Amino acid sequence: MTVRHAGPSPAARAGSGGRAGRLRSVAALAAVALAASIGLAGCAASGARDLSGDLSTHDPALAHDGDTWFVYSTGNQSVADGNIQVRTSADGTSWQYAGEVWEEKPDWVTDAVPGVSNLWAPELIEHDGTWYLYYSASTFGTNASVIGLATNSTLDPDDPDYDWVDRGAVVTSTTRDDFNAIDPGIVEDSDGTPWMAFGSFWSGIRMVELAWPDGLRADDADPLRLADRQSPPNAIEAPYIVEHEGDYFLFVSRDSCCQGVKSTYNVVVGRADEPTGPYVDRDGTPLLQDGGTLVIATDGERIGPGGQSVADGMMALHFYNGDAGGAFELALLPLRWDADGWPSVQW
């Protein structure tokens, strides 16, 4: 099984109270020459390498299928009805825009989330020959949100069998709930049962059990609690869980996304014996009590990294390029493991 988590400038999501799908200025971003200094092949010992091509991705879902790398990412409200964007690479270094998942959002999404402009933060996972695409629909500053699902037999837009089939809603939240149903991240436990972590602000990171082969919820149990900052505005989101040598590692993005050079996003991690937790950081502090071991943060003009996913030992994330006016870009960094089994990445 290969998993991720994860063209024209996609929408940046902004502000406290949850990541939001608002374009920050399409014309301005389109005019910026992007030049990320990260890459897949030929990585130096200290970090990653140069990427080239179309790198304007936000909340990248990284996947490797056959001989091709894919990044699915947050949509642009002015392009293809704001649908999830697709980019491809033959070598993981040079990236090309390959269109959008759909030309129009499913009608039920618009009905479920009035005012939704674009789809956010996709997740890709393959199971038994089927690709599952989870995505978020919401509006800025509210937890009236939904995580939807589509399936396909291939990720390749040039394959004649390529067709994303709408499977409807997986998890919803309303203003009566204490959680926010966005930012899905899927992991399987040792028995092959899928679990979906999700959440943004409100009560933090939550989790529900899914079921194969439909990829929908297994039951209507109250979502489990995985991570919480324990103080307003509870700026934690974008969960992604990686299994490594029998342990599970929950990566989350914290603080402020989507503010260009003023972004303070950073990625931290916790460790558990099971996907359901409890997760603790390297010092033993529970992630439910604002714990988290720092993985990556702002470094010079590479500002506010986050929105992470992992595939084939590579972490994908977005950051804001201070040398390009704060435009968001794709970064790919090798995920390394130390002698104590903790992960790290380097620019």
Coordinates of C-alpha atoms in Angstrom, one line a residue:
M1 CA 0.0 0.0 0.0
T2 CA 1.2 3.5 -0.9
V3 CA -0.1 6.5 1.0
R4 CA 0.3 10.2 0.9
H5 CA -0.5 11.4 4.3
A6 CA -1.5 15.1 1.3
G7 CA -1.7 25.1 -11.9
P8 CA -3.0 28.5 -11.1
S9 CA -2.3 29.5 -7.5
P10 CA -4.5 27.5 -5.1
A11 CA -6.4 29.2 -2.3
A12 CA -4.5 29.9 0.9
R13 CA -6.5 29.3 4.1
A14 CA -6.2 32.1 6.6
G15 CA -6.6 33.2 10.1
S16 CA -7.3 31.9 13.7
G17 CA -10.4 29.9 14.3
G18 CA -9.5 27.4 11.6
R19 CA -7.7 27.3 8.2
A20 CA -9.9 29.0 5.6
G21 CA -10.2 28.7 1.9
R22 CA -9.8 32.2 0.7
L23 CA -7.6 33.3 -2.2
R24 CA -5.0 35.7 -1.0
S25 CA -4.8 37.5 -4.4
V26 CA -4.7 35.3 -7.5
A27 CA -3.2 38.0 -9.7
A28 CA -0.4 38.9 -7.3
L29 CA 0.5 35.2 -6.7
A30 CA 0.4 34.4 -10.4
A31 CA 2.9 37.2 -11.0
V32 CA 5.4 35.8 -8.5
A33 CA 8.3 33.6 -9.8
L34 CA 8.4 30.6 -7.6
A35 CA 11.7 29.0 -6.7
A36 CA 11.5 26.5 -3.8
S37 CA 14.9 25.2 -2.6
I38 CA 13.7 21.6 -1.8
G39 CA 13.7 18.4 -3.7
L40 CA 13.3 14.6 -3.9
A41 CA 16.1 13.0 -5.9
G42 CA 19.7 13.7 -5.1
C43 CA 19.1 14.9 -1.5
A44 CA 22.1 16.3 0.3
A45 CA 22.9 14.8 3.7
S46 CA 21.7 17.9 5.4
G47 CA 18.3 18.1 3.8
A48 CA 16.5 18.3 0.5
R49 CA 17.0 19.7 -3.1
D50 CA 15.7 22.0 -5.7
L51 CA 12.3 21.6 -7.1
S52 CA 11.2 23.1 -10.4
G53 CA 8.1 23.7 -12.4
D54 CA 4.7 24.5 -10.9
L55 CA 5.1 24.5 -7.1
S56 CA 2.1 26.6 -6.1
T57 CA 0.6 24.0 -3.8
H58 CA -1.1 24.4 -0.4
D59 CA -1.7 21.5 1.9
P60 CA 0.0 18.9 -0.3
A61 CA -1.1 15.3 -0.4
L62 CA 1.9 13.4 -1.6
A63 CA 1.6 10.0 -3.3
H64 CA 3.8 7.7 -5.4
D65 CA 2.0 5.4 -7.9
G66 CA 4.0 3.3 -10.4
D67 CA 6.7 5.5 -11.8
T68 CA 5.0 8.8 -11.1
W69 CA 4.8 11.1 -8.2
F70 CA 1.6 13.0 -7.5
V71 CA 0.6 16.0 -5.3
Y72 CA -3.0 16.8 -4.8
S73 CA -3.7 20.1 -3.0
T74 CA -6.1 22.8 -1.9
G75 CA -8.2 24.3 -4.8
N76 CA -8.3 27.8 -6.1
Q77 CA -11.8 29.3 -6.0
S78 CA -11.3 31.0 -9.4
V79 CA -10.4 27.8 -11.2
A80 CA -12.6 24.8 -11.9
D81 CA -15.1 25.7 -9.1
G82 CA -12.4 25.5 -6.5
N83 CA -11.8 21.8 -6.9
I84 CA -8.7 19.9 -5.6
Q85 CA -5.7 20.5 -7.8
V86 CA -3.4 17.8 -9.3
R87 CA 0.3 18.0 -10.1
T88 CA 2.6 15.2 -11.4
S89 CA 6.3 14.5 -11.6
A90 CA 8.3 11.7 -13.3
D91 CA 11.3 12.2 -11.0
G92 CA 9.9 13.9 -7.9
T93 CA 11.8 17.1 -8.8
S94 CA 10.2 18.7 -11.8
W95 CA 6.5 19.3 -11.3
Q96 CA 3.7 19.9 -13.8
Y97 CA 0.1 21.1 -13.4
A98 CA -2.3 18.3 -14.4
G99 CA -5.7 19.9 -13.8
E100 CA -8.4 19.4 -11.1
V101 CA -10.3 16.4 -9.7
W102 CA -13.7 17.7 -11.0
E103 CA -14.9 20.7 -13.1
E104 CA -17.6 21.4 -10.6
K105 CA -18.0 20.5 -6.9
P106 CA -20.7 17.9 -6.1
D107 CA -24.1 19.5 -5.4
W108 CA -24.3 18.0 -2.0
V109 CA -21.1 19.8 -0.9
T110 CA -22.6 23.2 -1.7
D111 CA -25.9 22.2 0.1
A112 CA -24.0 21.0 3.2
V113 CA -21.7 24.0 3.4
P114 CA -23.5 27.1 2.1
G115 CA -21.0 29.6 0.8
V116 CA -18.1 27.1 0.3
S117 CA -15.8 28.4 -2.4
N118 CA -13.0 25.8 -2.7
L119 CA -12.1 22.4 -1.4
W120 CA -9.2 22.1 1.0
A121 CA -6.5 19.8 2.4
P122 CA -6.9 16.5 0.5
E123 CA -5.7 13.1 1.7
L124 CA -4.8 10.1 -0.5
I125 CA -4.6 6.5 0.5
E126 CA -4.6 3.4 -1.6
H127 CA -6.3 0.2 -0.5
D128 CA -6.8 -3.1 -2.4
G129 CA -6.3 -1.4 -5.8
T130 CA -8.6 1.6 -5.1
W131 CA -7.4 5.2 -4.4
Y132 CA -9.4 7.0 -1.7
L133 CA -9.4 10.8 -1.9
Y134 CA -10.6 12.6 1.3
Y135 CA -11.1 16.4 1.2
S136 CA -12.5 19.2 3.3
A137 CA -15.2 21.8 2.6
S138 CA -15.7 24.7 5.0
T139 CA -15.7 28.5 5.1
F140 CA -13.5 30.8 7.0
G141 CA -13.8 31.0 10.8
T142 CA -16.6 28.4 11.2
N143 CA -16.8 24.8 12.1
A144 CA -19.8 24.2 9.8
S145 CA -17.7 21.8 7.8
V146 CA -17.6 18.4 6.1
I147 CA -15.0 15.9 5.0
G148 CA -16.0 14.2 1.7
L149 CA -14.7 11.1 -0.2
A150 CA -14.1 10.2 -3.8
T151 CA -12.6 7.0 -5.2
N152 CA -10.6 6.1 -8.3
S153 CA -8.7 3.1 -9.8
T154 CA -5.8 5.3 -10.7
L155 CA -4.1 8.7 -10.0
D156 CA -3.0 9.2 -13.6
P157 CA -5.1 11.8 -15.4
D158 CA -4.0 10.3 -18.7
D159 CA -5.2 6.8 -17.9
P160 CA -8.5 6.0 -19.8
D161 CA -9.9 4.6 -16.5
Y162 CA -9.2 7.8 -14.6
D163 CA -12.5 8.9 -13.0
W164 CA -13.1 10.3 -9.5
V165 CA -16.4 8.9 -8.3
D166 CA -18.2 10.9 -5.6
R167 CA -18.9 8.9 -2.4
G168 CA -20.5 11.6 -0.3
A169 CA -19.8 12.8 3.2
V170 CA -17.7 11.0 5.8
V171 CA -17.7 13.3 8.8
T172 CA -19.7 16.5 9.3
S173 CA -19.6 19.2 12.0
T174 CA -22.0 22.0 12.7
T175 CA -21.9 25.0 15.0
R176 CA -23.4 22.8 17.7
D177 CA -20.3 20.6 17.7
D178 CA -17.1 21.2 19.6
F179 CA -14.9 20.0 16.7
N180 CA -14.2 21.0 13.1
A181 CA -14.5 18.4 10.4
I182 CA -11.6 19.4 8.1
D183 CA -8.0 18.2 7.5
P184 CA -8.4 14.4 7.1
G185 CA -5.4 12.1 7.7
I186 CA -5.8 8.3 7.3
V187 CA -3.8 5.5 8.9
E188 CA -4.3 1.8 9.2
D189 CA -3.6 -0.1 12.4
S190 CA -1.8 -3.4 12.7
D191 CA -5.1 -5.3 11.9
G192 CA -5.7 -3.2 8.7
T193 CA -8.5 -1.1 10.2
P194 CA -8.5 2.5 8.8
W195 CA -8.7 5.5 11.2
M196 CA -9.2 9.1 10.2
A197 CA -7.6 11.9 12.3
F198 CA -9.0 15.3 11.6
G199 CA -9.5 18.7 13.2
S200 CA -8.7 22.3 13.3
F201 CA -8.9 24.6 16.3
W202 CA -12.1 24.2 18.4
S203 CA -11.4 21.0 20.5
G204 CA -8.3 20.1 18.6
I205 CA -7.4 16.9 16.8
R206 CA -10.1 14.2 16.8
M207 CA -10.4 10.7 15.3
V208 CA -13.0 8.3 14.0
E209 CA -12.9 4.7 12.8
L210 CA -13.5 4.0 9.1
A211 CA -14.2 0.7 7.3
W212 CA -13.0 -0.8 4.1
P213 CA -14.0 -1.2 1.3
D214 CA -16.4 1.8 1.3
G215 CA -13.9 4.1 3.2
L216 CA -16.8 5.6 5.2
R217 CA -17.3 5.7 9.0
A218 CA -17.5 2.4 10.8
D219 CA -19.9 3.7 13.4
D220 CA -21.3 7.0 14.9
A221 CA -19.3 6.9 18.1
D222 CA -18.1 10.2 19.5
P223 CA -14.8 11.1 17.9
L224 CA -11.7 10.3 20.0
R225 CA -9.4 13.0 21.2
L226 CA -5.8 13.0 20.2
A227 CA -4.3 16.4 20.7
D228 CA -5.3 19.7 22.3
R229 CA -3.4 23.0 23.0
Q230 CA -5.6 23.5 26.2
S231 CA -6.0 27.2 25.6
P232 CA -7.8 29.4 23.1
P233 CA -7.8 29.6 20.2
N234 CA -6.4 26.0 20.2
A235 CA -4.3 26.6 17.1
I236 CA -3.6 23.0 16.1
E237 CA -4.7 21.2 12.9
A238 CA -3.6 19.2 9.9
P239 CA -3.0 15.8 11.6
Y240 CA -1.1 13.2 9.7
I241 CA -0.1 9.8 11.3
V242 CA 2.9 7.7 10.2
E243 CA 3.6 4.1 11.4
H244 CA 7.3 3.3 11.9
E245 CA 8.6 0.1 13.4
G246 CA 5.4 -0.6 15.3
D247 CA 5.0 2.9 16.7
Y248 CA 2.6 5.6 15.4
F249 CA 3.7 9.2 15.0
L250 CA 1.1 12.0 14.9
F251 CA 2.4 15.1 13.1
V252 CA 0.3 18.3 13.5
S253 CA 0.7 21.9 12.3
R254 CA 0.4 24.5 15.0
D255 CA -0.1 28.3 15.3
S256 CA -1.0 30.6 12.3
C257 CA -1.2 29.5 8.7
C258 CA -2.0 31.4 5.6
Q259 CA -0.6 34.8 6.4
G260 CA 2.3 35.0 4.0
V261 CA 5.5 36.3 5.6
K262 CA 3.6 36.7 8.9
S263 CA 2.7 33.0 9.1
T264 CA 3.9 31.3 12.3
Y265 CA 3.0 27.7 11.3
N266 CA 5.3 24.9 12.6
V267 CA 5.1 21.1 12.7
V268 CA 5.4 19.0 15.9
V269 CA 5.1 15.3 16.5
G270 CA 4.0 12.9 19.2
R271 CA 4.4 9.1 19.6
A272 CA 2.0 6.3 20.6
D273 CA 1.7 2.5 20.6
E274 CA -1.6 2.6 18.7
P275 CA -3.1 5.0 16.1
T276 CA -5.8 5.9 18.7
G277 CA -3.1 7.2 21.2
P278 CA -2.3 8.4 23.7
Y279 CA 0.4 10.4 22.0
V280 CA 3.3 11.9 24.0
D281 CA 6.2 14.0 22.9
R282 CA 9.9 13.2 23.4
D283 CA 9.8 14.7 26.9
G284 CA 6.8 12.6 27.9
T285 CA 4.2 15.5 27.7
P286 CA 0.9 14.3 26.3
L287 CA -0.3 16.0 23.1
L288 CA -3.6 16.3 24.8
Q289 CA -1.8 18.7 27.2
D290 CA -0.1 20.9 24.6
G291 CA 2.8 18.6 24.1
G292 CA 4.7 18.2 20.8
T293 CA 8.3 17.7 19.7
L294 CA 9.3 20.3 17.1
V295 CA 9.9 18.9 13.7
I296 CA 10.3 22.0 11.5
A297 CA 9.6 25.7 11.8
T298 CA 10.5 29.0 10.1
D299 CA 14.1 29.2 8.9
G300 CA 15.1 32.4 7.3
E301 CA 13.0 33.2 4.3
R302 CA 11.3 29.7 4.4
I303 CA 8.4 30.8 6.6
G304 CA 5.6 29.0 8.3
P305 CA 6.0 25.3 7.1
G306 CA 3.0 23.0 7.6
G307 CA 0.1 21.2 6.0
Q308 CA 2.3 18.1 5.9
S309 CA 1.9 14.6 4.4
V310 CA 4.3 11.7 4.0
A311 CA 4.9 9.1 1.2
D312 CA 7.7 6.7 0.7
G313 CA 9.9 8.3 3.3
M314 CA 9.4 11.9 2.0
M315 CA 7.5 14.6 3.9
A316 CA 5.6 17.1 1.7
L317 CA 4.5 20.5 3.1
H318 CA 3.9 24.1 2.1
F319 CA 5.8 27.1 3.2
Y320 CA 5.8 30.8 2.4
N321 CA 8.8 32.1 0.5
G322 CA 10.0 35.4 1.9
D323 CA 12.1 35.9 -1.2
A324 CA 9.0 35.7 -3.4
G325 CA 6.8 38.1 -1.4
G326 CA 5.3 35.3 0.8
A327 CA 4.0 33.1 -2.0
F328 CA 3.2 29.6 -0.9
E329 CA 5.3 26.8 -2.4
L330 CA 5.8 23.0 -2.2
A331 CA 8.6 21.6 -0.2
L332 CA 9.8 17.9 -0.1
L333 CA 12.1 16.8 2.6
P334 CA 13.5 13.3 3.5
L335 CA 12.0 12.0 6.8
R336 CA 14.9 10.6 8.9
W337 CA 14.7 8.5 12.1
D338 CA 17.2 8.8 14.9
A339 CA 18.6 6.0 17.2
D340 CA 15.6 6.5 19.6
G341 CA 13.1 6.1 16.8
W342 CA 12.1 9.8 16.5
P343 CA 11.6 11.5 13.2
S344 CA 13.2 14.7 11.9
V345 CA 13.5 16.7 8.7
Q346 CA 15.9 19.4 7.6
W347 CA 15.7 22.2 5.1

